[in-house]
CSV table of C-alpha atoms and ligand atoms in Angstrom, one decimal:
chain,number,residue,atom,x,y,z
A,193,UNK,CA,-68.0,50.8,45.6
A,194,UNK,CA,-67.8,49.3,42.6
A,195,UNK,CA,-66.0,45.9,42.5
A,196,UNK,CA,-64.2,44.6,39.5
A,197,UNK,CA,-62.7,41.7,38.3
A,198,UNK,CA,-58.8,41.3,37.4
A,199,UNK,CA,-57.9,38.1,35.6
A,200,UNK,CA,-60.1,34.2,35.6
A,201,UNK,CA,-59.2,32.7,38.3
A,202,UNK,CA,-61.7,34.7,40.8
A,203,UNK,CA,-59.6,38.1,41.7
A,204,UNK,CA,-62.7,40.4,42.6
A,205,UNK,CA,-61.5,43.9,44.0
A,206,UNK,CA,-63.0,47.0,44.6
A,207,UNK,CA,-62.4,49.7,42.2
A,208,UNK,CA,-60.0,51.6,43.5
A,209,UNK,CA,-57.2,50.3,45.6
A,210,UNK,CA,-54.8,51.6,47.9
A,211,UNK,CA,-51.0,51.5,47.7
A,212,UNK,CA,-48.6,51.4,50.6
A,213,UNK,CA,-45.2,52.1,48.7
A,214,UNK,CA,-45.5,55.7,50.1
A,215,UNK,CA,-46.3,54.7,54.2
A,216,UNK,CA,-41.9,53.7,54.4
A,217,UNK,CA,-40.3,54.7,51.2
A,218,UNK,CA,-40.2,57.5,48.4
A,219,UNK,CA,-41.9,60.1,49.6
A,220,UNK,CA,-39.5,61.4,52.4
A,221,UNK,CA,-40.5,60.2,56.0
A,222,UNK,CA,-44.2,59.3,57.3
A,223,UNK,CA,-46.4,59.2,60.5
A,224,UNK,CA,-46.9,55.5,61.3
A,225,UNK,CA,-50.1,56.5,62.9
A,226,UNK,CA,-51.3,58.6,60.4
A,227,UNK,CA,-50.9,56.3,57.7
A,228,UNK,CA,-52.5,53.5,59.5
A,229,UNK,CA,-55.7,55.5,59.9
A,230,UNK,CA,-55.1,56.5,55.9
A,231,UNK,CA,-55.6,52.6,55.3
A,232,UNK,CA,-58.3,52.2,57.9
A,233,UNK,CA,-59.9,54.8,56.4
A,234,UNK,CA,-60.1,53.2,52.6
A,235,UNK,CA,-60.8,49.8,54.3
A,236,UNK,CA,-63.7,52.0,55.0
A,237,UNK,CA,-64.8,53.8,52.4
A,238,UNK,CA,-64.9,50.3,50.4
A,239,UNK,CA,-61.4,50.0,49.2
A,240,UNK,CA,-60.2,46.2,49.4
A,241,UNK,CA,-57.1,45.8,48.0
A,242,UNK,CA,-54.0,47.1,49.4
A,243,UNK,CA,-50.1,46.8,47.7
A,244,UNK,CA,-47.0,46.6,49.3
A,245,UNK,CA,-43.4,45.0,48.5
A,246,UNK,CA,-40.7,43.5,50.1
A,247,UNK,CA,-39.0,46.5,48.7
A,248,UNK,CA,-40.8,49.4,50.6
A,249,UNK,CA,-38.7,49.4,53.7
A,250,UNK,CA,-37.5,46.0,53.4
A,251,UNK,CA,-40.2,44.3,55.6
A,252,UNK,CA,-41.2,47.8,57.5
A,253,UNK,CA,-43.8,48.4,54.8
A,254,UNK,CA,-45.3,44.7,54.8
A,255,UNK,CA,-45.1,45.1,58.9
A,256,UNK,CA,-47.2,48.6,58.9
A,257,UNK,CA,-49.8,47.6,56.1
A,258,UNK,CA,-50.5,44.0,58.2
A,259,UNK,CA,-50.6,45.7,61.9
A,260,UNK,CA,-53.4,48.3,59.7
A,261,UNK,CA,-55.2,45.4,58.2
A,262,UNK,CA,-54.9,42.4,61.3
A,263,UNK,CA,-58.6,44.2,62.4
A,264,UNK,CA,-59.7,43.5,59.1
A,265,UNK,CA,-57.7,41.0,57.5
A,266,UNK,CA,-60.7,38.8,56.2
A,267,UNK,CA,-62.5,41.7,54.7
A,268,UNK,CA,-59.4,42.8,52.1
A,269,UNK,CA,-56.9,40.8,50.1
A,270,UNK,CA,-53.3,42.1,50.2
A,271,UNK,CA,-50.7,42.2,47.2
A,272,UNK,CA,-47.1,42.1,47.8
A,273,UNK,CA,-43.7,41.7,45.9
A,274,UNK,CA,-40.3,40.2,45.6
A,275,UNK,CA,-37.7,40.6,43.2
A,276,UNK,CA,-34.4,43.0,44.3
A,277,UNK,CA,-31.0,42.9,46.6
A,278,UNK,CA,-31.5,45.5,49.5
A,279,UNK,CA,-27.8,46.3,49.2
A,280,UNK,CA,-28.0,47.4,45.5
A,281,UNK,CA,-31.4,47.7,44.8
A,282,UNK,CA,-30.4,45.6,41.9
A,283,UNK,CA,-33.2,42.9,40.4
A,284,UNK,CA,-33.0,39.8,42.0
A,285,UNK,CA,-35.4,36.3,41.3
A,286,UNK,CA,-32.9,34.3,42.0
A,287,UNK,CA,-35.0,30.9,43.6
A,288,UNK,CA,-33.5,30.9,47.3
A,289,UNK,CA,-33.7,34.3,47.4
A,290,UNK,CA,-37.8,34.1,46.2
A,291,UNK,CA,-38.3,31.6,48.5
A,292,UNK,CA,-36.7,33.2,51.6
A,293,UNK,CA,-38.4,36.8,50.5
A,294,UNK,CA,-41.8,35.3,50.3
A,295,UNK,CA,-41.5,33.5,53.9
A,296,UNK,CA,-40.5,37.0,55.4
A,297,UNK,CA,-43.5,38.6,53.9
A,298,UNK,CA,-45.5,36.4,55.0
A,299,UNK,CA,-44.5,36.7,58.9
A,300,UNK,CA,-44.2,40.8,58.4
A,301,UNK,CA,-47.6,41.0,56.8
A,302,UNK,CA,-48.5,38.3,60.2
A,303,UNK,CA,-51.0,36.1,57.0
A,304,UNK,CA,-51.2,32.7,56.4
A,305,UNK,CA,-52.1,33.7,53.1
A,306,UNK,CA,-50.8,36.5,50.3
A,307,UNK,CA,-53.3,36.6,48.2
A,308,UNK,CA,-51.6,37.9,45.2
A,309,UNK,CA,-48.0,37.7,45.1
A,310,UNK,CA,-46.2,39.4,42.1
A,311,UNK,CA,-42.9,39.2,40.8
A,312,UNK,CA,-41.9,43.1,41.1
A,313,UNK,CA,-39.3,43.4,38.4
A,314,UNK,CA,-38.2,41.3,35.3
A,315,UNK,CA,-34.4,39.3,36.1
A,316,UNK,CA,-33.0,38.8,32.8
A,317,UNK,CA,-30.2,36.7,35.4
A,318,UNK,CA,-33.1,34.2,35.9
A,319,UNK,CA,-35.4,32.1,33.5
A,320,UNK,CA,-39.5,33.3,34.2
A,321,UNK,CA,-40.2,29.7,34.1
A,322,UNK,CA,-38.5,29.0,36.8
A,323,UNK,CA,-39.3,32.2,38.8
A,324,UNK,CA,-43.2,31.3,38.5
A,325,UNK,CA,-42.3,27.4,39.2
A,326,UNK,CA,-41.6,28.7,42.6
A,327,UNK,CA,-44.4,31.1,42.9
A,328,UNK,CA,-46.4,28.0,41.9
A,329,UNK,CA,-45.1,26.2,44.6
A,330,UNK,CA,-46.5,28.8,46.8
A,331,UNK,CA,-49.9,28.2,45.6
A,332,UNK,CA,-49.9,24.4,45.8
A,333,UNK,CA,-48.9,25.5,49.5
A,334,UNK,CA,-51.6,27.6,50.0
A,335,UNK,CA,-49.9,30.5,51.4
A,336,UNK,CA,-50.5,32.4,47.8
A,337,UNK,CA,-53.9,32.6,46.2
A,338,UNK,CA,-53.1,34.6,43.0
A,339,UNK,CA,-50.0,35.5,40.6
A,340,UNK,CA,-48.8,38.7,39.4
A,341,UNK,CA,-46.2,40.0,36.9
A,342,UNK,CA,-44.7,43.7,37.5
A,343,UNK,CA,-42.5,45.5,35.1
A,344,UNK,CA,-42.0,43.2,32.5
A,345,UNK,CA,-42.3,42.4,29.1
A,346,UNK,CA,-44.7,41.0,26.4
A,347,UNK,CA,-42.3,37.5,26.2
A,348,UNK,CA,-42.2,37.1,29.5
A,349,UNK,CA,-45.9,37.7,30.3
A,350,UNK,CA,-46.8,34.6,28.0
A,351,UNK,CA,-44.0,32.4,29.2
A,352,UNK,CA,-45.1,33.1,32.4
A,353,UNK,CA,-48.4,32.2,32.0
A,354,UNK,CA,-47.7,29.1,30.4
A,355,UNK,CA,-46.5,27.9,33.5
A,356,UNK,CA,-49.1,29.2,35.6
A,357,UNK,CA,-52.3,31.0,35.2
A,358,UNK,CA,-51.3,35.3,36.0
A,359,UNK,CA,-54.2,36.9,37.3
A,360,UNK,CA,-52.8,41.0,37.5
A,361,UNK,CA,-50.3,42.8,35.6
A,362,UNK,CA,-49.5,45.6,37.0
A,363,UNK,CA,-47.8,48.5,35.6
A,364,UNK,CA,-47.3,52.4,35.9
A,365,UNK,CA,-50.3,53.9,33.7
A,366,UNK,CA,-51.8,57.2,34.6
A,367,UNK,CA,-53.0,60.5,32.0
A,368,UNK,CA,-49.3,61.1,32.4
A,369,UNK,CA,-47.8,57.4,31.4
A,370,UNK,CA,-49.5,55.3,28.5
A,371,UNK,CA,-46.8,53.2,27.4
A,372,UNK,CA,-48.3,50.6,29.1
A,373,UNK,CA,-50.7,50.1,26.2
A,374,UNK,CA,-48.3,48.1,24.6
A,375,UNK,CA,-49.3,45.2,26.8
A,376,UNK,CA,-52.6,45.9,26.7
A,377,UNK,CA,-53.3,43.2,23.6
A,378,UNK,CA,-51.6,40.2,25.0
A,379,UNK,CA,-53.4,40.8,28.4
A,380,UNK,CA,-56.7,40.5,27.1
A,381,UNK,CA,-55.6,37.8,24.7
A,382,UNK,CA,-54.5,35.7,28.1
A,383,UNK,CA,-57.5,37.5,30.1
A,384,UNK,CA,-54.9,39.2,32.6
A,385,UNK,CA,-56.4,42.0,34.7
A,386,UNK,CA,-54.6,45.5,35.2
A,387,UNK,CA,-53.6,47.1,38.4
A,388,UNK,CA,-52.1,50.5,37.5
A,389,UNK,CA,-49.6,51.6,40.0
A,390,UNK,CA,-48.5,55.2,40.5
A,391,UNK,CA,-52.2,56.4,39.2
A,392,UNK,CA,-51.4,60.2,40.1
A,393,UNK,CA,-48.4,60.5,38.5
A,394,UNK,CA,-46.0,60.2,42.2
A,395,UNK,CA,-48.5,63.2,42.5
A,396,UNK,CA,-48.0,65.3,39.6
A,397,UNK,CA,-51.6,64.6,39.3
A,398,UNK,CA,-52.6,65.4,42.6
A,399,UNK,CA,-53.3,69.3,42.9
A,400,UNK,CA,-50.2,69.7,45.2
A,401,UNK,CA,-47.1,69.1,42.8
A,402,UNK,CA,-44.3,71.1,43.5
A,403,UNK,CA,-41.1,71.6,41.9
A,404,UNK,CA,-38.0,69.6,43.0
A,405,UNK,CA,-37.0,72.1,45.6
A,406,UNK,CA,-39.9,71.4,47.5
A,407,UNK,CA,-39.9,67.9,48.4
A,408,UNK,CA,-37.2,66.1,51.0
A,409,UNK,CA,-33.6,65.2,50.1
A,410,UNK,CA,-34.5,61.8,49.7
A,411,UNK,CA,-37.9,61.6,47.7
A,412,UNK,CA,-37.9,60.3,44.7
A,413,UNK,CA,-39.2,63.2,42.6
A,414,UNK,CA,-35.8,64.3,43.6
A,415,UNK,CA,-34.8,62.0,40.4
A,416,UNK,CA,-37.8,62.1,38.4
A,417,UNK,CA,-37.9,63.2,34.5
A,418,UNK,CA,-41.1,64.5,34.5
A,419,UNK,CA,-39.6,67.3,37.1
A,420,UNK,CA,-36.6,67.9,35.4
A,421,UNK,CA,-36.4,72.0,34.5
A,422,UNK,CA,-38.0,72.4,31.3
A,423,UNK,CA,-40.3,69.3,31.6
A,424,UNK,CA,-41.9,70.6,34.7
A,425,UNK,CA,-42.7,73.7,33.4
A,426,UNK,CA,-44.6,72.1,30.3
A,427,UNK,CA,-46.1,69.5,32.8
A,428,UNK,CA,-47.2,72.4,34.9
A,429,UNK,CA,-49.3,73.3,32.2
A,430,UNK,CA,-50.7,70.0,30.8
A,431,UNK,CA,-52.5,69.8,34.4
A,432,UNK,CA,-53.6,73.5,34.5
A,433,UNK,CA,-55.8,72.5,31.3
A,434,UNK,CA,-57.1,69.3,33.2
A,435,UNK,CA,-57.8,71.1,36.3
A,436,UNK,CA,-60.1,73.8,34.2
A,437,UNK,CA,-61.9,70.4,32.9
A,438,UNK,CA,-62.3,69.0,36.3
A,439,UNK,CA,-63.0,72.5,38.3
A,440,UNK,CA,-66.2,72.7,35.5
A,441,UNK,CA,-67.6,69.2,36.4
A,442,UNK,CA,-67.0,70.0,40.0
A,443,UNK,CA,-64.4,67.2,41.0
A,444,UNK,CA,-60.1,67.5,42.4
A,445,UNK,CA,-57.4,66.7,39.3
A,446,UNK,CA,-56.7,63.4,41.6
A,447,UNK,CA,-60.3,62.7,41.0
A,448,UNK,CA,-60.2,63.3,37.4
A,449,UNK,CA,-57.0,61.2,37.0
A,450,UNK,CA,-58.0,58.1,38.7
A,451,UNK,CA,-61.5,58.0,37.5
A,452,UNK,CA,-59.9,58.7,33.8
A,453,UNK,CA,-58.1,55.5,34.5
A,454,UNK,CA,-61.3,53.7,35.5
A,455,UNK,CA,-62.7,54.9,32.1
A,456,UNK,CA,-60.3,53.1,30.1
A,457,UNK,CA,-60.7,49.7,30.9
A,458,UNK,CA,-63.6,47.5,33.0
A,459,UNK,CA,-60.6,45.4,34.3
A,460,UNK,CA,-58.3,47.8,35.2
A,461,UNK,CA,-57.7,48.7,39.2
A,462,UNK,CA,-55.7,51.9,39.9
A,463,UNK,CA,-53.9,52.1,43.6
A,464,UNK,CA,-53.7,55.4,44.3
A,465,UNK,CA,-51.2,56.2,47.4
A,466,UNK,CA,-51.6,58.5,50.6
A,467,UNK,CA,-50.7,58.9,53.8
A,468,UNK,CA,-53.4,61.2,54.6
A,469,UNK,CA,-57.2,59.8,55.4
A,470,UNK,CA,-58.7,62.8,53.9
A,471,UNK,CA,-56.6,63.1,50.6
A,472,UNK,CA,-57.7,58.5,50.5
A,473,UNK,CA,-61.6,59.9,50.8
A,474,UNK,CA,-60.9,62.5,48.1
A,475,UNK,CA,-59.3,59.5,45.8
A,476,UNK,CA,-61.6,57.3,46.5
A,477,UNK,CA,-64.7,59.1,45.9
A,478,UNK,CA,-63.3,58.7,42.1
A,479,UNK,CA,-64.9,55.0,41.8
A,480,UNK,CA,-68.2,57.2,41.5
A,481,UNK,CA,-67.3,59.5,38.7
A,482,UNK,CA,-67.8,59.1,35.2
A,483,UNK,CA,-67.2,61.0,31.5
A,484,UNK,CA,-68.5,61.8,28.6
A,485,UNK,CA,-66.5,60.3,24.9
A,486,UNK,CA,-66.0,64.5,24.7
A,487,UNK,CA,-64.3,64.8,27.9
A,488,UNK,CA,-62.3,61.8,27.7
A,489,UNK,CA,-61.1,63.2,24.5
A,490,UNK,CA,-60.2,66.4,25.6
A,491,UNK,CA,-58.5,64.9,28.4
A,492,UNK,CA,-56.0,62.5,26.1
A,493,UNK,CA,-55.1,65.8,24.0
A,494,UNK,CA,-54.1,68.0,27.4
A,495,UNK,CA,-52.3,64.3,27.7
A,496,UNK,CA,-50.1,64.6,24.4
A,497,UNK,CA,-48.4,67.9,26.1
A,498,UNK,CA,-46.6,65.4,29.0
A,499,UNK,CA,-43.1,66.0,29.1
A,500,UNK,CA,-40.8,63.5,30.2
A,501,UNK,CA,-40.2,59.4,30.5
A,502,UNK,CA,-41.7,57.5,33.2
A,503,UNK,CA,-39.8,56.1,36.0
A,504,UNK,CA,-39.8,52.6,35.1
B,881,NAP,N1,-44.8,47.9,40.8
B,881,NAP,C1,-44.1,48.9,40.9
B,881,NAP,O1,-42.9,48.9,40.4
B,881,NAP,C2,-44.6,50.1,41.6
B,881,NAP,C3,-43.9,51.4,41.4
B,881,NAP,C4,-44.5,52.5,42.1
B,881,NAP,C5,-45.6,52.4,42.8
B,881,NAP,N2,-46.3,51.2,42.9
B,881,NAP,C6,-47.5,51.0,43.7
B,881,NAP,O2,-48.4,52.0,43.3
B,881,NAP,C7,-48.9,52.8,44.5
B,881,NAP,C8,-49.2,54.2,44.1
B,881,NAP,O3,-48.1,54.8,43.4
B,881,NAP,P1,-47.3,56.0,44.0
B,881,NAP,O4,-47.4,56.1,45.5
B,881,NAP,O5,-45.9,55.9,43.4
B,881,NAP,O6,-47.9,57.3,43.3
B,881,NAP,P2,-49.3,58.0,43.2
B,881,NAP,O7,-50.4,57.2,43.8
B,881,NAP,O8,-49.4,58.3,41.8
B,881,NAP,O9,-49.0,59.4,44.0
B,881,NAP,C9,-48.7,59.4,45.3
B,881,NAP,C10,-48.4,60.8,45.8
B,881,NAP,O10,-49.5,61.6,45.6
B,881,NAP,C11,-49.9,62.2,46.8
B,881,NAP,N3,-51.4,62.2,46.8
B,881,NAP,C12,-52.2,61.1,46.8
B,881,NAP,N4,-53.5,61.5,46.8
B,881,NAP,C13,-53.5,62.8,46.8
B,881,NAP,C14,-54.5,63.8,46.9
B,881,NAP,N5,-55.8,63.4,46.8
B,881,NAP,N6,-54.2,65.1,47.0
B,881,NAP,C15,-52.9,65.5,47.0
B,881,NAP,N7,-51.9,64.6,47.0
B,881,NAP,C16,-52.1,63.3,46.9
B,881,NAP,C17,-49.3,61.4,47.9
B,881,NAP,O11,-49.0,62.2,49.0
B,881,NAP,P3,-49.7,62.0,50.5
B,881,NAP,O12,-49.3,60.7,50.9
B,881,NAP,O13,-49.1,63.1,51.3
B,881,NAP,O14,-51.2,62.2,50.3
B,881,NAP,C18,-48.0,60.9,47.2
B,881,NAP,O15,-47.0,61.9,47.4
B,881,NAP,C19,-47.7,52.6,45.4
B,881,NAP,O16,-48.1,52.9,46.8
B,881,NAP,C20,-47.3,51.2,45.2
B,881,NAP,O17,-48.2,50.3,45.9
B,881,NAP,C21,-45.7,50.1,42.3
């Protein structure tokens, strides 16, 4: 695979990445077993970077994704989070809490090391300089390599990075989400790589959406605009046209919408998630495909019919 670079400090990943959110949280309730073999398998098929957060599961997430990755642990680098309350889900930098977060992840995920640690959410509560002076400290440690900012803000990106280098932004961008390019000039003015997080859309862009009635009590599409009645009728039809375009150049809508993601950016890393080995080779099989300017055009006009905000 491919391997790309996100940031200037020495961040090399391969193309596509994997994310763990769905293995304990927001899709209803997994197979530990199958999803370690879903991360075994992209270790694989040449994925090396894997996401998780505090957040998903409250340490079970960090504990599944480090008993997948122990066989392998020097092969891949591993991205986690901090930044909310459990009881409230509420954002929450506050320096303690940072501090006693980051320890924690660093016994679930069983590392010495995090090699990109990202501040999940902005706290307007707490000052970002002071947030990063304690990531920092974590780096002068050595127990993180790299910094990364999640869910934030244009002010708070530079602020940040006046404090410390940030290596990865990442943010929700997908054929369905674009208001990320926003941010897009003041990371390459500061040379910040992307990571895009929910690449498929939480699977509207996976050839299996269904509508709310479909999915468990407690997934998250539950609460979702973009399936709200009305919106997922029109969004329904935005990915019938895209899965015409990919059916004629012989590849899966998940295909189409990751490597679309690829397309627009060299230093952009998408992280699709799935607890299913089969439905990782079909994602990651993406890092191989490529368009034409006349495809990619027609692909941002079935875009503009998206109904709905993003999660956020
Ligand atoms: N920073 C943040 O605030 C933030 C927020 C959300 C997500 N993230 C990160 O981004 C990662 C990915 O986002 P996401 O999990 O929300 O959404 P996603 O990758 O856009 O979509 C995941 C959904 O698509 C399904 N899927 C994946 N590949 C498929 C395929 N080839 N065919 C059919 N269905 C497929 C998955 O089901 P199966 O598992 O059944 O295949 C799952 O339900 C997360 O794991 C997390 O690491 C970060």
């Amino acid at each position: 695979m491919e391997h790309r670079t996100l940031g200037q400090q020495g961040l090399v990943v391969g193309a596509v990445g994997y994310g763990a959110m769905g293995t304990t949280f927001a899709y209803g309730p997994g197979d530990d077993t199958e999803s370690i073999a879903a991360i075994r398998r992209a270790h694989e098929l040449g994925v090396t970077h894997f996401d998780t957060a505090e957040l998903y599961g409250w340490g079970t997430g960090e504990r599944l994704l480090g008993t997948a990755l122990a066989p392998i642990r020097d092969e891949v680098t591993i991205a986690t989070k901090f930044g909310f309350t459990p009881e409230t889900f509420a954002p929450n930098s506050q320096l303690d809490h940072i501090r006693e977060v980051v320890d924690a992840s660093l016994v679930n995920l069983g590392t010495d090391s995090i090699d990109l640690l990202y501040q999940h959410v902005h706290d307007p509560a707490v000052p970002i300089e002071d947030v990063v002076g304690v990531m920092q400290e974590y780096v002068q440690a050595g127990k993180v390599r790299y910094l990364g900012l999640s869910n934030t803000d244009e002010d708070s990106i530079r602020r940040a990075n006046a404090v410390h280098p940030i290596s990865v932004l990442q943010t929700e961008y997908s054929i369905f989400s674009r208001e990320s390019e926003d941010l897009f000039p003041v990371v390459d003015e500061l040379g910040i790589g992307l990571v895009a997080y929910s690449p498929l859309a939480r699977g509207f862009l996976s050839g299996s959406v269904g509508p709310r009635s479909s999915y468990a009590q407690d997934d998250i599409r539950q609460f979702l605009d973009w399936w709200t009645p009305g919106h997922y009728e029109a969004n329904t039809a935005v990915v019938a046209g895209l899965t015409e375009l990919a059916d004629a150049k012989g590849i899966s809508l998940s295909q189409l919408a990751l490597a679309w993601i690829l397309a627009q950016r060299e230093d952009i890393v998408p992280i699709p998630g799935s607890r299913n080995p089969g439905r990782v080779a079909e994602n990651v099989a993406a890092a191989e495909i490529t368009f034409t300017e006349d495809e990619l055009a027609r692909i941002d006009a079935l875009g503009h019919g998206v109904r709905g905000k993003r999660a956020g």
